[in-house]
mmCIF file of C-alpha atoms in Angstrom:
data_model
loop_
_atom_site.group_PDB
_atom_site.id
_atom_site.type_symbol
_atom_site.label_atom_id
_atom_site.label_comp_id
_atom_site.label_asym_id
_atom_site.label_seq_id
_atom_site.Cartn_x
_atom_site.Cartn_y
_atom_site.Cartn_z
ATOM 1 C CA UNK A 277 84.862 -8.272 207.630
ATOM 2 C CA UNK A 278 81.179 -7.135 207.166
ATOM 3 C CA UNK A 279 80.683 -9.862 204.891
ATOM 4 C CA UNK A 280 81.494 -12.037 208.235
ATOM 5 C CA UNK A 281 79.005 -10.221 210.237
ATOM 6 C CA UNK A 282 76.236 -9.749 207.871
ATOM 7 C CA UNK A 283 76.670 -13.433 207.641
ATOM 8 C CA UNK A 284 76.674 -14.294 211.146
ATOM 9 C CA UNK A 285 73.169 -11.362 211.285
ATOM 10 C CA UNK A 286 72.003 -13.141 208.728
ATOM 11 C CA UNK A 287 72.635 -16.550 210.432
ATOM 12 C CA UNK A 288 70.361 -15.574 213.897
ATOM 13 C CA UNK A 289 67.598 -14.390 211.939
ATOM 14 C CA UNK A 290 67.460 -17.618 209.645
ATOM 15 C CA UNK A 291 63.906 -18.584 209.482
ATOM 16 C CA UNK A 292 63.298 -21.886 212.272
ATOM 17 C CA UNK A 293 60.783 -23.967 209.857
ATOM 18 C CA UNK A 294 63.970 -26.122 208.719
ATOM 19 C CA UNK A 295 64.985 -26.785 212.034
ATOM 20 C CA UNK A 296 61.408 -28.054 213.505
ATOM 21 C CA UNK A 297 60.913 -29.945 210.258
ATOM 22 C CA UNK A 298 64.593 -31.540 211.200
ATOM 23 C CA UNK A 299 63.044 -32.240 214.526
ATOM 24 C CA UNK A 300 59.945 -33.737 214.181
ATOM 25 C CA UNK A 301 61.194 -35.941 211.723
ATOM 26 C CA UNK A 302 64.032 -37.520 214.024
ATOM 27 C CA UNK A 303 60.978 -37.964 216.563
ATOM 28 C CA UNK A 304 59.955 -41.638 216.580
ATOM 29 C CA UNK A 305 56.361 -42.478 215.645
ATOM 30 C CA UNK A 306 53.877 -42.876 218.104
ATOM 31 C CA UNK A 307 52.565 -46.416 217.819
ATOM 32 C CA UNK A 308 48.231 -46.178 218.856
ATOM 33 C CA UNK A 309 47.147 -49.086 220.735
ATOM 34 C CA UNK A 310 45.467 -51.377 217.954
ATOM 35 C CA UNK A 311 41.564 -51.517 219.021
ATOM 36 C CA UNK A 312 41.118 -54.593 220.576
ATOM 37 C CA UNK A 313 37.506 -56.127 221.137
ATOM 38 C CA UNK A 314 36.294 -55.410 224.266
ATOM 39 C CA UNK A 315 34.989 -58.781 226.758
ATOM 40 C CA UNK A 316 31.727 -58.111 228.152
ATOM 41 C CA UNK A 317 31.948 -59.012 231.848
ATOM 42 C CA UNK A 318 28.528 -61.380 231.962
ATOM 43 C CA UNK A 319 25.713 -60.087 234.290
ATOM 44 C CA UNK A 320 25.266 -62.559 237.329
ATOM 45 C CA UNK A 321 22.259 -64.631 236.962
ATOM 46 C CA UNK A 322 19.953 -65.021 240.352
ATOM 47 C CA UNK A 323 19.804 -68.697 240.691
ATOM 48 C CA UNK A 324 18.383 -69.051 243.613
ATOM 49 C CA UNK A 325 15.074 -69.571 241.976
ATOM 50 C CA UNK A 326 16.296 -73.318 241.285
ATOM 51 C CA UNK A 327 17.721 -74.029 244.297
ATOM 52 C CA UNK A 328 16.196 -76.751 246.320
ATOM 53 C CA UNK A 329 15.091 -75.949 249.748
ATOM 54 C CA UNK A 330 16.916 -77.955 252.349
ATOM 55 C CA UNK A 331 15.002 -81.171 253.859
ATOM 56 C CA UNK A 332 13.769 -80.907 257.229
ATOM 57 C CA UNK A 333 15.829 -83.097 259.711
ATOM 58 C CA UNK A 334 13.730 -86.442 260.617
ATOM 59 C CA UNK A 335 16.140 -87.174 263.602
ATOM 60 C CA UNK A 336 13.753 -87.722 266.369
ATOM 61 C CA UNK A 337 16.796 -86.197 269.044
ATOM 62 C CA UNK A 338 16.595 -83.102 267.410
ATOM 63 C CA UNK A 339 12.308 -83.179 268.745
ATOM 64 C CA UNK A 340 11.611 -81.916 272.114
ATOM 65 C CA UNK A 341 9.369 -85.179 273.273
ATOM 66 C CA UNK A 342 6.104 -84.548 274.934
ATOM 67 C CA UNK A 343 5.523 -85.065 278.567
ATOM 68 C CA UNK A 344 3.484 -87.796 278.978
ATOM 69 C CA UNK A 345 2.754 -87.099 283.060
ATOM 70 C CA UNK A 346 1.146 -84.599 282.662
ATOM 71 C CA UNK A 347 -2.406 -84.841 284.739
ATOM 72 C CA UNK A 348 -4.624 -81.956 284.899
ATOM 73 C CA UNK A 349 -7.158 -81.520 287.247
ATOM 74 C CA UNK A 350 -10.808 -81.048 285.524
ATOM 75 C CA UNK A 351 -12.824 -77.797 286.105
ATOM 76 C CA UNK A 352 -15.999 -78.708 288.579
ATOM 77 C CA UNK A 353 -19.133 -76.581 286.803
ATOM 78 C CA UNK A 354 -22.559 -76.165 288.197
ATOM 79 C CA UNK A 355 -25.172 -79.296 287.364
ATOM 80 C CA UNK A 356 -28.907 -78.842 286.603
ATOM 81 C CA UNK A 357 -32.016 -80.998 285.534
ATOM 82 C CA UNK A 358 -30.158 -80.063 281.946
ATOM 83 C CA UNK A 359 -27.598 -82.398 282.848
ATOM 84 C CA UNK A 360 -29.407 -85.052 284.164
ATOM 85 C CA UNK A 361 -28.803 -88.362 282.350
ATOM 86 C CA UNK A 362 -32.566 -90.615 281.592
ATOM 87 C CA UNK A 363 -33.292 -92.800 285.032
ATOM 88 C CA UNK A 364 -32.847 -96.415 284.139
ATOM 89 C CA UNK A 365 -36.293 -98.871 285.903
ATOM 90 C CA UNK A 366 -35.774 -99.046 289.367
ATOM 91 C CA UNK A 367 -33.862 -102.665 290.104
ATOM 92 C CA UNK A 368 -33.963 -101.726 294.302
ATOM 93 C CA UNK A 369 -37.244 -101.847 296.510
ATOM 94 C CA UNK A 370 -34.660 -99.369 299.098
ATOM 95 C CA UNK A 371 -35.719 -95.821 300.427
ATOM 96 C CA UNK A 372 -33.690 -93.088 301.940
ATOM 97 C CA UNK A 373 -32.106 -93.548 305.211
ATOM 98 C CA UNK A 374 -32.367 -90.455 307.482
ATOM 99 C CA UNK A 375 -30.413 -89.379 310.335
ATOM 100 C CA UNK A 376 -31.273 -86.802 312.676
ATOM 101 C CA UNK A 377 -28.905 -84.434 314.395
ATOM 102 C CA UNK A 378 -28.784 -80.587 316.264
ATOM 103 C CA UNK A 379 -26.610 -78.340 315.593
ATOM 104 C CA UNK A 380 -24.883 -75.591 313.166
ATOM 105 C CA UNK A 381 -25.162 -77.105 308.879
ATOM 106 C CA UNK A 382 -22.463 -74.892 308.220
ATOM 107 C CA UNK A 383 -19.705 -76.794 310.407
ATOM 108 C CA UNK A 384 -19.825 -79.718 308.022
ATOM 109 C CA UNK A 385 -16.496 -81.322 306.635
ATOM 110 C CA UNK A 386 -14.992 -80.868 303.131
ATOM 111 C CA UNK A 387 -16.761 -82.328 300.254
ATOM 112 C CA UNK A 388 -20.472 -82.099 301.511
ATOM 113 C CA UNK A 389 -23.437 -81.196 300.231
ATOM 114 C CA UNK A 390 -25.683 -78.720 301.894
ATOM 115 C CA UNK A 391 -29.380 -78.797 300.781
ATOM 116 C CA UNK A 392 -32.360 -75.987 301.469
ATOM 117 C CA UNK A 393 -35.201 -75.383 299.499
ATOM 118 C CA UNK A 394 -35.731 -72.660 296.802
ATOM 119 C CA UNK A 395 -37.910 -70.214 295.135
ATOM 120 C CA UNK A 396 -37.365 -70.105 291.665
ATOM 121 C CA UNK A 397 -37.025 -66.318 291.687
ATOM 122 C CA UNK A 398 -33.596 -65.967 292.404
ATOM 123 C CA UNK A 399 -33.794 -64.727 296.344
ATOM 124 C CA UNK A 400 -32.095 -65.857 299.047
ATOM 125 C CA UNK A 401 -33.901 -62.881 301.123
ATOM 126 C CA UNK A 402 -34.898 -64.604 304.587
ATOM 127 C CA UNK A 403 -35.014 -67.754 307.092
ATOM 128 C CA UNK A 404 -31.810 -70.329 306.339
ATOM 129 C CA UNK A 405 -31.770 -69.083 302.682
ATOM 130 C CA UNK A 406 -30.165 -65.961 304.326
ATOM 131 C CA UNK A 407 -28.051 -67.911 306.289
ATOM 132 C CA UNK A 408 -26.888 -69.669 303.201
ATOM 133 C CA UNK A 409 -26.327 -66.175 301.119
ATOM 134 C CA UNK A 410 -23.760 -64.756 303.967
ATOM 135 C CA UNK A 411 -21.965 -68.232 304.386
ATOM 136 C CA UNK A 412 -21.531 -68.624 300.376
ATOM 137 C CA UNK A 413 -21.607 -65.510 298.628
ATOM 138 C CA UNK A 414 -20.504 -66.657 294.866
ATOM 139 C CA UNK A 415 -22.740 -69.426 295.205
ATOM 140 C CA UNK A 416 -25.481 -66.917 295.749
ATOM 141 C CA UNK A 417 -24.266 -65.650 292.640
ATOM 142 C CA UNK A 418 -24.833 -68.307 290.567
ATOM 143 C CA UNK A 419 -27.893 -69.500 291.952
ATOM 144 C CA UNK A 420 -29.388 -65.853 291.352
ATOM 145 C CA UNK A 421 -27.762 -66.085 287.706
ATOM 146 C CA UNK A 422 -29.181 -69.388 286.894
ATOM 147 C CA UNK A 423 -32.606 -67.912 287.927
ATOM 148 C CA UNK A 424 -32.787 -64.826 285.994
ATOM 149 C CA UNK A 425 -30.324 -64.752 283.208
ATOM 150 C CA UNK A 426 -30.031 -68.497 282.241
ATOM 151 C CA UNK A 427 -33.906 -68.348 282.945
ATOM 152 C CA UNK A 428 -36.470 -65.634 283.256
ATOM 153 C CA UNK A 429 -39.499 -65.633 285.369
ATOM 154 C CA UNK A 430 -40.387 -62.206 283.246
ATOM 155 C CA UNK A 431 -40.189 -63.584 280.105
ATOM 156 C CA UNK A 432 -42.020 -67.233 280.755
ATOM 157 C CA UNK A 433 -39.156 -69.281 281.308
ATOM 158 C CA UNK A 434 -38.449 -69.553 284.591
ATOM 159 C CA UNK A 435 -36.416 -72.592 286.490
ATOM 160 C CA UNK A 436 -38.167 -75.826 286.531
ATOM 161 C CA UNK A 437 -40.292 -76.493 289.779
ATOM 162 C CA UNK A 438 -39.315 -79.464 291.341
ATOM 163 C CA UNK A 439 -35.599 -79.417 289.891
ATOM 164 C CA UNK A 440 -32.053 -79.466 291.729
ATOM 165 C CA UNK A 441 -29.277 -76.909 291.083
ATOM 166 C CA UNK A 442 -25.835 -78.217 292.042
ATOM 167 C CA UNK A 443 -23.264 -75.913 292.746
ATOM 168 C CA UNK A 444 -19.084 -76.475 293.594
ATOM 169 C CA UNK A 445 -17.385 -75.641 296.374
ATOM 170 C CA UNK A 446 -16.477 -71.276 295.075
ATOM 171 C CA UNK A 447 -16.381 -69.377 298.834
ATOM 172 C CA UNK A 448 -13.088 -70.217 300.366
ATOM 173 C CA UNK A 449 -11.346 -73.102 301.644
ATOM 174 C CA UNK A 450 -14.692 -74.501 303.016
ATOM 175 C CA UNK A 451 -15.265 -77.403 300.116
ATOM 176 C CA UNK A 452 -19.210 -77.235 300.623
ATOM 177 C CA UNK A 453 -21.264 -78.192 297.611
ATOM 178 C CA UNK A 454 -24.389 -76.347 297.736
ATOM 179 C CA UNK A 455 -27.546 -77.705 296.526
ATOM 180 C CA UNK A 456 -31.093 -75.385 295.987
ATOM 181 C CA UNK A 457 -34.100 -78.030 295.683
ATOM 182 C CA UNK A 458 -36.720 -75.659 293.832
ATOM 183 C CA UNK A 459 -39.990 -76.547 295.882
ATOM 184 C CA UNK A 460 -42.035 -73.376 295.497
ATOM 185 C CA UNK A 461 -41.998 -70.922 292.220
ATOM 186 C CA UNK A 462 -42.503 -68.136 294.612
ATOM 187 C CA UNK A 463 -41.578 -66.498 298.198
ATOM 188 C CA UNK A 464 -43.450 -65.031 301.139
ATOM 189 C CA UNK A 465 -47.454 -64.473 300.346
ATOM 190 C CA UNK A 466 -46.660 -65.849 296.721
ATOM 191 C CA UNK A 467 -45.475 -69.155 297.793
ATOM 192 C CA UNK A 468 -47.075 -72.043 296.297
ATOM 193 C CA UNK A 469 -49.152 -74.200 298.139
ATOM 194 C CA UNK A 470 -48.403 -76.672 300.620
ATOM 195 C CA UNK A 471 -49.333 -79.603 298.539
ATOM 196 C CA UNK A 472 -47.447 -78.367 295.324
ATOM 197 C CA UNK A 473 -44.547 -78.019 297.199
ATOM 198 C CA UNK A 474 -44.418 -81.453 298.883
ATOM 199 C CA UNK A 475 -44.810 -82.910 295.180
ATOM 200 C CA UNK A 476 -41.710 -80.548 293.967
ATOM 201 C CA UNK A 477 -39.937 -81.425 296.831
ATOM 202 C CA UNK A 478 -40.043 -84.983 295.967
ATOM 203 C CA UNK A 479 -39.135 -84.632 292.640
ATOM 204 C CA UNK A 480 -36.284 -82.361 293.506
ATOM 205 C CA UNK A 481 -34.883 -84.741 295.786
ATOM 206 C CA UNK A 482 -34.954 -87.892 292.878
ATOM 207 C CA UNK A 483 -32.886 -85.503 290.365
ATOM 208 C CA UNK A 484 -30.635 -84.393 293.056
ATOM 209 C CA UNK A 485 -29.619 -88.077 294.034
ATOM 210 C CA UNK A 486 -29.502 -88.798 289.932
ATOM 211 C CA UNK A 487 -26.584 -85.481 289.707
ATOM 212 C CA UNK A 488 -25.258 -86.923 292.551
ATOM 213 C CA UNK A 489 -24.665 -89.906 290.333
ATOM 214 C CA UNK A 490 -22.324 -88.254 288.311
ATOM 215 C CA UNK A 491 -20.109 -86.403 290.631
ATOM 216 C CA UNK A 492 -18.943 -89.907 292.134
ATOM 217 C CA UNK A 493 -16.120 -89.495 295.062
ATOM 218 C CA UNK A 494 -16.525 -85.374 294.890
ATOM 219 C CA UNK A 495 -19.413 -85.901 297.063
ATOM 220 C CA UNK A 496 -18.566 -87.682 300.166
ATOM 221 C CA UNK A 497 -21.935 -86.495 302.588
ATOM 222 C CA UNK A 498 -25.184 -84.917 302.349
ATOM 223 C CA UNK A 499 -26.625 -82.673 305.151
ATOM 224 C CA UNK A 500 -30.007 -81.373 304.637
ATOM 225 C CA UNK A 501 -31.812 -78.335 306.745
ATOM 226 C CA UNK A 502 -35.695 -79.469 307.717
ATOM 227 C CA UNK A 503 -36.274 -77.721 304.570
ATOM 228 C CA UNK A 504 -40.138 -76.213 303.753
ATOM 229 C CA UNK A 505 -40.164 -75.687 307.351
ATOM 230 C CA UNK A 506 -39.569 -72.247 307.817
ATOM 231 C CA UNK A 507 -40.500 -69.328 305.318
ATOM 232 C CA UNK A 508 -42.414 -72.042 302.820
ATOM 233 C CA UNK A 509 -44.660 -72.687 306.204
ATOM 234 C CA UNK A 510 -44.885 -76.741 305.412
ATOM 235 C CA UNK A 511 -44.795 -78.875 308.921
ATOM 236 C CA UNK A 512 -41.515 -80.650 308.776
ATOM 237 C CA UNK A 513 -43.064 -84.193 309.437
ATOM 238 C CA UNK A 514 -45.092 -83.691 305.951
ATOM 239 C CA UNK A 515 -42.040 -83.490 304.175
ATOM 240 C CA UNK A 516 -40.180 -86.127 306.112
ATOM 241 C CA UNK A 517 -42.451 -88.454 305.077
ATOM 242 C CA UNK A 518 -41.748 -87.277 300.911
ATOM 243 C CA UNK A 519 -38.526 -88.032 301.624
ATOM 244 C CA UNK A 520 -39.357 -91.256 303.101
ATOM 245 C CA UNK A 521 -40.960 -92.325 300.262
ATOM 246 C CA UNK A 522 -38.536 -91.272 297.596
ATOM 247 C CA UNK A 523 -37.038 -94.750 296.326
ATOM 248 C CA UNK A 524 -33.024 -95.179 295.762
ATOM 249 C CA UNK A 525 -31.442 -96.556 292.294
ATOM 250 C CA UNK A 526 -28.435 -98.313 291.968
ATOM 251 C CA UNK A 527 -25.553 -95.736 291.955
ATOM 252 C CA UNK A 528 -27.379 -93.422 293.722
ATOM 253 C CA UNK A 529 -26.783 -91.854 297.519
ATOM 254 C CA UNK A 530 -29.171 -93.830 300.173
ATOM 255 C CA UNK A 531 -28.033 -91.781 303.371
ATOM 256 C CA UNK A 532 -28.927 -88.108 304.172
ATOM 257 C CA UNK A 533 -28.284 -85.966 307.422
ATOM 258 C CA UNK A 534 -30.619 -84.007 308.448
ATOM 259 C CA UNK A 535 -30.030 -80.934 310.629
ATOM 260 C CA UNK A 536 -32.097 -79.375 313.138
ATOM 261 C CA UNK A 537 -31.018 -76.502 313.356
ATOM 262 C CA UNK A 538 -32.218 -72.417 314.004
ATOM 263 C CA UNK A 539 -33.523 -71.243 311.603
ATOM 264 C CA UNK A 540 -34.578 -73.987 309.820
#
């Protein structure tokens, strides 16, 4: 009997290395994954360096058209002696026709031209130049412009004696054109003489009528103070007979009113 148990001892303490040999060799081999070459996923290209750019459409539908009724209105700008075109021979033997009439120069229609004579100094300080400055305030402003910024009595260039400056209708809804016939350089004591101002004025009055030329239908009337008369000190019937005297061209305005009124 204690060979039995000394057996069965010797049995639980039996060494375990014959029993994990026994196991691991009924475990199957494990079967690695044979190294297979690997694809290399290709790197996109940018292409779009050879694409073609897409042709414009030639369909005229797909074009807004242009409007062809358009009409636009041109802007009316001051005329000078600068903008006077070379007077063709005289091919007429007429002279101005003048009509008299009393009453206020101011009350004239739409689209007429109001004449006074000027000092080239850029004043409209006294008589019916006064009366002109408080009727037509921004066309005092460019007549005092023309005189001493376009030109400068200071620095030796002042406005042509014997010129017209033509301006468009700027104060209000009245439509007057306002014309300043430079007849004397200066004003008050300074004033040129009588003589050099009937020469100016007749001068002033051909280049007027020649400007006149251009504006066609924007002109329909001229009205004219008894200009010289009052702060220039020349006797009215001196200059009426300049004006007399001063000989029409084709295209030109024959007619002028003048205006006897105060002031004057």
């Amino acid at each position: 009997m204690s060979d039995i148990k000394n057996a069965s001892i010797t049995s639980y303490f039996k060494p375990k290395t014959a029993d994990r040999d026994q196991a691991n060799s009924q475990k199957l081999p494990k079967h690695e994954p044979e190294n297979q070459p690997v694809s290399e996923t290709p790197i996109p290209q940018d292409t779009s360096k050879n694409k073609t750019k897409r042709s414009l459409s030639t369909s005229s539908a797909l074009l807004p058209s242009k409007r062809q009724d358009t009409k636009t209105t041109p802007t009316l700008t001051p005329l000078s002696y600068k903008d006077l075109p070379p007077s063709p021979p005289s091919t007429t033997s007429s002279t101005l026709y003048l009509t008299h009439h009393t009453g206020s120069l101011f009350t004239a229609p739409q689209g007429t031209l109001l004449l006074h004579a000027c000092n080239t100094q850029g004043s409209w300080g006294s008589g019916i130049a006064l009366a002109f400055k408080k009727q037509y305030p921004n066309a005092y402003t460019i007549y005092h412009a023309f005189c001493t910024k376009e030109h400068s009595p200071k620095t030796g260039n002042p406005v042509p004696v014997g010129t017209t400056l033509l301006i468009p209708p700027v104060d209000g809804d009245k439509g007057h054109w306002i014309g300043c016939l430079f007849t004397s350089r200066r004003y008050g004591k300074g004033k040129d003489a009588a003589g050099e101002i009937l020469r100016n004025t007749g001068r002033a009055i051909e280049g007027c009528l020649g400007l006149l030329g251009l504006l066609g239908e924007e002109v329909a009337s001229v009205r004219m103070c008894r200009i010289n008369s009052g702060e220039f000190g020349v006797p009215w019937e001196r200059t009426e007979e300049v004006l007399r005297g001063v000989v029409g061209r084709e295209g030109w305005v024959g007619r002028l009113e003048v205006w006897n009124t105060e002031g004057s």
